[in-house]
Coordinates of C-alpha atoms in Angstrom, one line a residue:
X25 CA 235.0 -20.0 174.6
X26 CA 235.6 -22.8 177.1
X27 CA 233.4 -23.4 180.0
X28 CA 233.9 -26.3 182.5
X29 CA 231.2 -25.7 185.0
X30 CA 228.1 -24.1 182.9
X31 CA 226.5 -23.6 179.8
X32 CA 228.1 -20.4 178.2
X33 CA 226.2 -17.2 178.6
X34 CA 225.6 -16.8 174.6
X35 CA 223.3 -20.4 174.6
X36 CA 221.8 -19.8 177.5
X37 CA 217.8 -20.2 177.7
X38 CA 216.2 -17.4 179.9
X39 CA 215.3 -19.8 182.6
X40 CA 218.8 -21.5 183.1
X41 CA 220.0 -18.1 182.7
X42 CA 218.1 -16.7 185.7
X43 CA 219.1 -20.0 187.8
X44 CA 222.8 -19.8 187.0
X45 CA 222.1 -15.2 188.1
X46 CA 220.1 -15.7 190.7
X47 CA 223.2 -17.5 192.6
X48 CA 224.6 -14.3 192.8
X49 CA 224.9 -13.3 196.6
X50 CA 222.3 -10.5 198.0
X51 CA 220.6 -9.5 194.7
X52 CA 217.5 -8.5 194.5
X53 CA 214.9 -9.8 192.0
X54 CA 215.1 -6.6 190.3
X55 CA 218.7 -6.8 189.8
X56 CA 218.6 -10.6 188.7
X57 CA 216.1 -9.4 185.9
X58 CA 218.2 -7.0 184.7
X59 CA 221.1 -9.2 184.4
X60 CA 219.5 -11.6 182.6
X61 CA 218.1 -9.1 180.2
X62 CA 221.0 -8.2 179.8
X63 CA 222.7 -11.6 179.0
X64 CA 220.0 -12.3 176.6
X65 CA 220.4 -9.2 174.7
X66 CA 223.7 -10.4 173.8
X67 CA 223.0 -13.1 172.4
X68 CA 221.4 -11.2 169.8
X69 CA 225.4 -11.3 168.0
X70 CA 224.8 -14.3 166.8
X71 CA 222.1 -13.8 164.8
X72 CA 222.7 -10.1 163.7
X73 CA 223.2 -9.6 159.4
X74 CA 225.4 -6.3 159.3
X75 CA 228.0 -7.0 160.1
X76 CA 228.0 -10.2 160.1
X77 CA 227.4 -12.3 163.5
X78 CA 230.8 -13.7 164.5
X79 CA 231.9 -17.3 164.1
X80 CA 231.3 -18.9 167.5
X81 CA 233.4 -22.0 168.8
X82 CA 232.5 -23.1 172.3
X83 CA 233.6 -25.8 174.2
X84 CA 231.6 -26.7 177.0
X85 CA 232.8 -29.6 179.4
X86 CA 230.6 -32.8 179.7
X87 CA 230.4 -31.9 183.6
X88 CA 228.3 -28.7 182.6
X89 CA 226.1 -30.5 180.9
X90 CA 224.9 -32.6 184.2
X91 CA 225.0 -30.1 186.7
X92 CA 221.8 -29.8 188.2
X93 CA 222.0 -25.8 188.0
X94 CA 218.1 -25.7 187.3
X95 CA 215.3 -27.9 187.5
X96 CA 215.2 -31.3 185.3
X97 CA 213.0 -29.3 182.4
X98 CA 214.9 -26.1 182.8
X99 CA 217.9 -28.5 182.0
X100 CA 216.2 -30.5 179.1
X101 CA 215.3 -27.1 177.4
X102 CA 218.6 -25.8 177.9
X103 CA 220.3 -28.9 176.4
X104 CA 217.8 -29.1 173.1
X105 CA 218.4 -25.4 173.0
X106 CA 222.2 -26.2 172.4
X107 CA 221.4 -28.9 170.0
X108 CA 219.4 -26.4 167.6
X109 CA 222.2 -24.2 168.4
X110 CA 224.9 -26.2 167.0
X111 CA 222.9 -26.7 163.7
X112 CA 223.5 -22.3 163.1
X113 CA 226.4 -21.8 160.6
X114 CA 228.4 -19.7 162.4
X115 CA 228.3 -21.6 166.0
X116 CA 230.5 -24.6 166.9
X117 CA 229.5 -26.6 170.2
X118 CA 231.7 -29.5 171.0
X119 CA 231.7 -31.4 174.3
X120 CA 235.1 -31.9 176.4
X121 CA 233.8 -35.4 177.6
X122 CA 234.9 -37.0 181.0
X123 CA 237.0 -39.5 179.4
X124 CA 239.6 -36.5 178.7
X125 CA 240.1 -37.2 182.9
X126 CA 242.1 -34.2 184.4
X127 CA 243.2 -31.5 181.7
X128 CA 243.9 -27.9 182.4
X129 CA 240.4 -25.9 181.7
X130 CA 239.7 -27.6 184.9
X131 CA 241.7 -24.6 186.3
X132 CA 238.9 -21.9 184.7
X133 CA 236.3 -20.4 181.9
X134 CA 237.7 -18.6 179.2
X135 CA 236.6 -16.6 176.1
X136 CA 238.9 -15.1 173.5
X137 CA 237.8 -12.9 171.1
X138 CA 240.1 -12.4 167.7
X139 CA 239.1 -9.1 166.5
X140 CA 239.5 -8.3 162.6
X141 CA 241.2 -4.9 162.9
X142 CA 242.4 -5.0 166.6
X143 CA 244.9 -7.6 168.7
X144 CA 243.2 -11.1 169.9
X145 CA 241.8 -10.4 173.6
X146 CA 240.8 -12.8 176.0
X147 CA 238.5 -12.8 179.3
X148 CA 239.4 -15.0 181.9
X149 CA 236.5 -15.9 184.7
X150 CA 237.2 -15.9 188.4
X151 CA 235.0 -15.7 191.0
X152 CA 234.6 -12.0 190.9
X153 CA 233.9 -11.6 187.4
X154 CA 237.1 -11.8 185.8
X155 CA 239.4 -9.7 183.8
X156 CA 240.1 -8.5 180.4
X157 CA 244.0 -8.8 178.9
X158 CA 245.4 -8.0 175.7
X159 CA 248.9 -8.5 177.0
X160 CA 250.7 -11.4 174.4
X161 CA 251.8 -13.5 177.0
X162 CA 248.7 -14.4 178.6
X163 CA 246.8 -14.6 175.3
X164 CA 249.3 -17.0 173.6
X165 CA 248.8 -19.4 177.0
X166 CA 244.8 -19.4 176.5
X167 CA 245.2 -19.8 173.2
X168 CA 247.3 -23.1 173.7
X169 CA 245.1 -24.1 176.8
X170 CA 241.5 -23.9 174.0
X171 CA 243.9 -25.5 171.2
X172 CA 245.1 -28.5 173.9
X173 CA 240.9 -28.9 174.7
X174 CA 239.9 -28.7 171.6
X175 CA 241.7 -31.5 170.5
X176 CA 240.3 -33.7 173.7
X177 CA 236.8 -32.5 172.6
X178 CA 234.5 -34.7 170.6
X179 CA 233.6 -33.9 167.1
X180 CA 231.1 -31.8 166.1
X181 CA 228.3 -33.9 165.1
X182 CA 229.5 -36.8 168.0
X183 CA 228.8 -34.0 170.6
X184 CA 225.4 -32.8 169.7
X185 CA 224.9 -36.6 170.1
X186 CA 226.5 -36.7 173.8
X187 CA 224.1 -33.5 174.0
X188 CA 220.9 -35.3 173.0
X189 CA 221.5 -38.0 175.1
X190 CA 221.5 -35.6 178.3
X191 CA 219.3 -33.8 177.6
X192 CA 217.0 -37.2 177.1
X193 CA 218.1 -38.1 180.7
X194 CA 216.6 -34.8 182.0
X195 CA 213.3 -35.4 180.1
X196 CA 213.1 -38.6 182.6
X197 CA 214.6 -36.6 185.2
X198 CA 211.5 -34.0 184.6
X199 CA 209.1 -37.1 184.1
X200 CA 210.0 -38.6 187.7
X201 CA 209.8 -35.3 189.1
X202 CA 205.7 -34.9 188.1
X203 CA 206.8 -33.5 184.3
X204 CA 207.5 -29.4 184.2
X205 CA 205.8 -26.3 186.2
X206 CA 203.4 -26.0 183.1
X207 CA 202.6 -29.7 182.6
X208 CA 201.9 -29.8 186.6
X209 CA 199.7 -26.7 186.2
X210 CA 198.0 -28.6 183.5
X211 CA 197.3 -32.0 185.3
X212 CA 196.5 -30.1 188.6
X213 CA 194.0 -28.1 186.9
X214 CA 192.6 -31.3 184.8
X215 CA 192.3 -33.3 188.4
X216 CA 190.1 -30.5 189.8
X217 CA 187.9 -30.6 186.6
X218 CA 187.3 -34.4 186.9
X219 CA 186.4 -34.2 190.2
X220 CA 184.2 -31.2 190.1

């Protein structure tokens, strides 16, 4: 998969996951629940034993990574969340970093799936959802679109690094910002005990 503007649904935490749904025009709170239950029920493939879970490669843009989608903790969690990630076997996270300047996943998301008994597939996002095609063509160009990113991506163990480092500058983000819903909760509730 290649994302340039988020964090790919399948290493998504359930809070950034509800910040990234709940953008979704008109939906109700009951609807943004069941999307992201939904979403996190699918991650469940990569931890599954029989079969197999599937060998994950995603490359996630270094613009995704700052984007202020959710608040400063939300985004510190969802970072170290992607760092643990990366350590799994099967999943591969590496970071298209800003020095690779204009390149053509700018133009859109992607996933494609190689199937061991079927043709590859691919899904390419659009504003509406996207769209499904197994038609050769178009899967041989996102093919070479993930191939030419890939090798503009840093490697493996140099982009859970760029990874850590974010998600540090969130932590101080979520400092400045009076520490996370909890950690407020907690002083709040500390300050009224101290002064009762």
């Amino acid at each position: 998969t290649y994302q340039h503007s988020l964090v790919p649904g399948l290493l998504q935490t359930p809070e950034y996951a509800r910040a990234v749904l709940e953008t979704k025009p008109n939906a109700s709170e009951d609807e943004v629940d069941s999307l992201v239950a939904g979403r996190l029920a699918r991650q469940s493939v990569l931890d599954r034993e029989d079969p197999p879970a599937p060998l994950m490669y995603a490359l996630v843009d270094e613009g995704a990574l700052n984007r202020p989608v959710a608040p400063p903790a939300v985004m510190h969690d969802q970072l170290a969340h992607l760092v643990d990630l990366s350590r799994k076997p099967n999943v591969t996270i590496q970071v298209v970093p800003y020095d690779a300047g204009g390149h053509s996943g700018l133009l859109g998301a992607f996933v494609i799936a190689d199937r061991p008994s079927a043709a590859r597939i691919v899904f390419i996002e659009d504003v509406i959802g996207g769209r499904v095609s197994e038609d050769a063509a178009t899967v041989a160009e996102v093919v070479l679109r993930f191939n030419a990113l890939r090798s503009e991506a840093l490697p493996k163990g140099a982009s859970r690094t760029r990874i850590e480092r974010v998600a540090e500058r969130w932590k101080e983000a979520t400092s400045l910002a009076g520490g996370s819903p909890a950690e407020r909760k907690s002083t709040r509730l500390n300050s009224s005990h101290i002064t009762s």
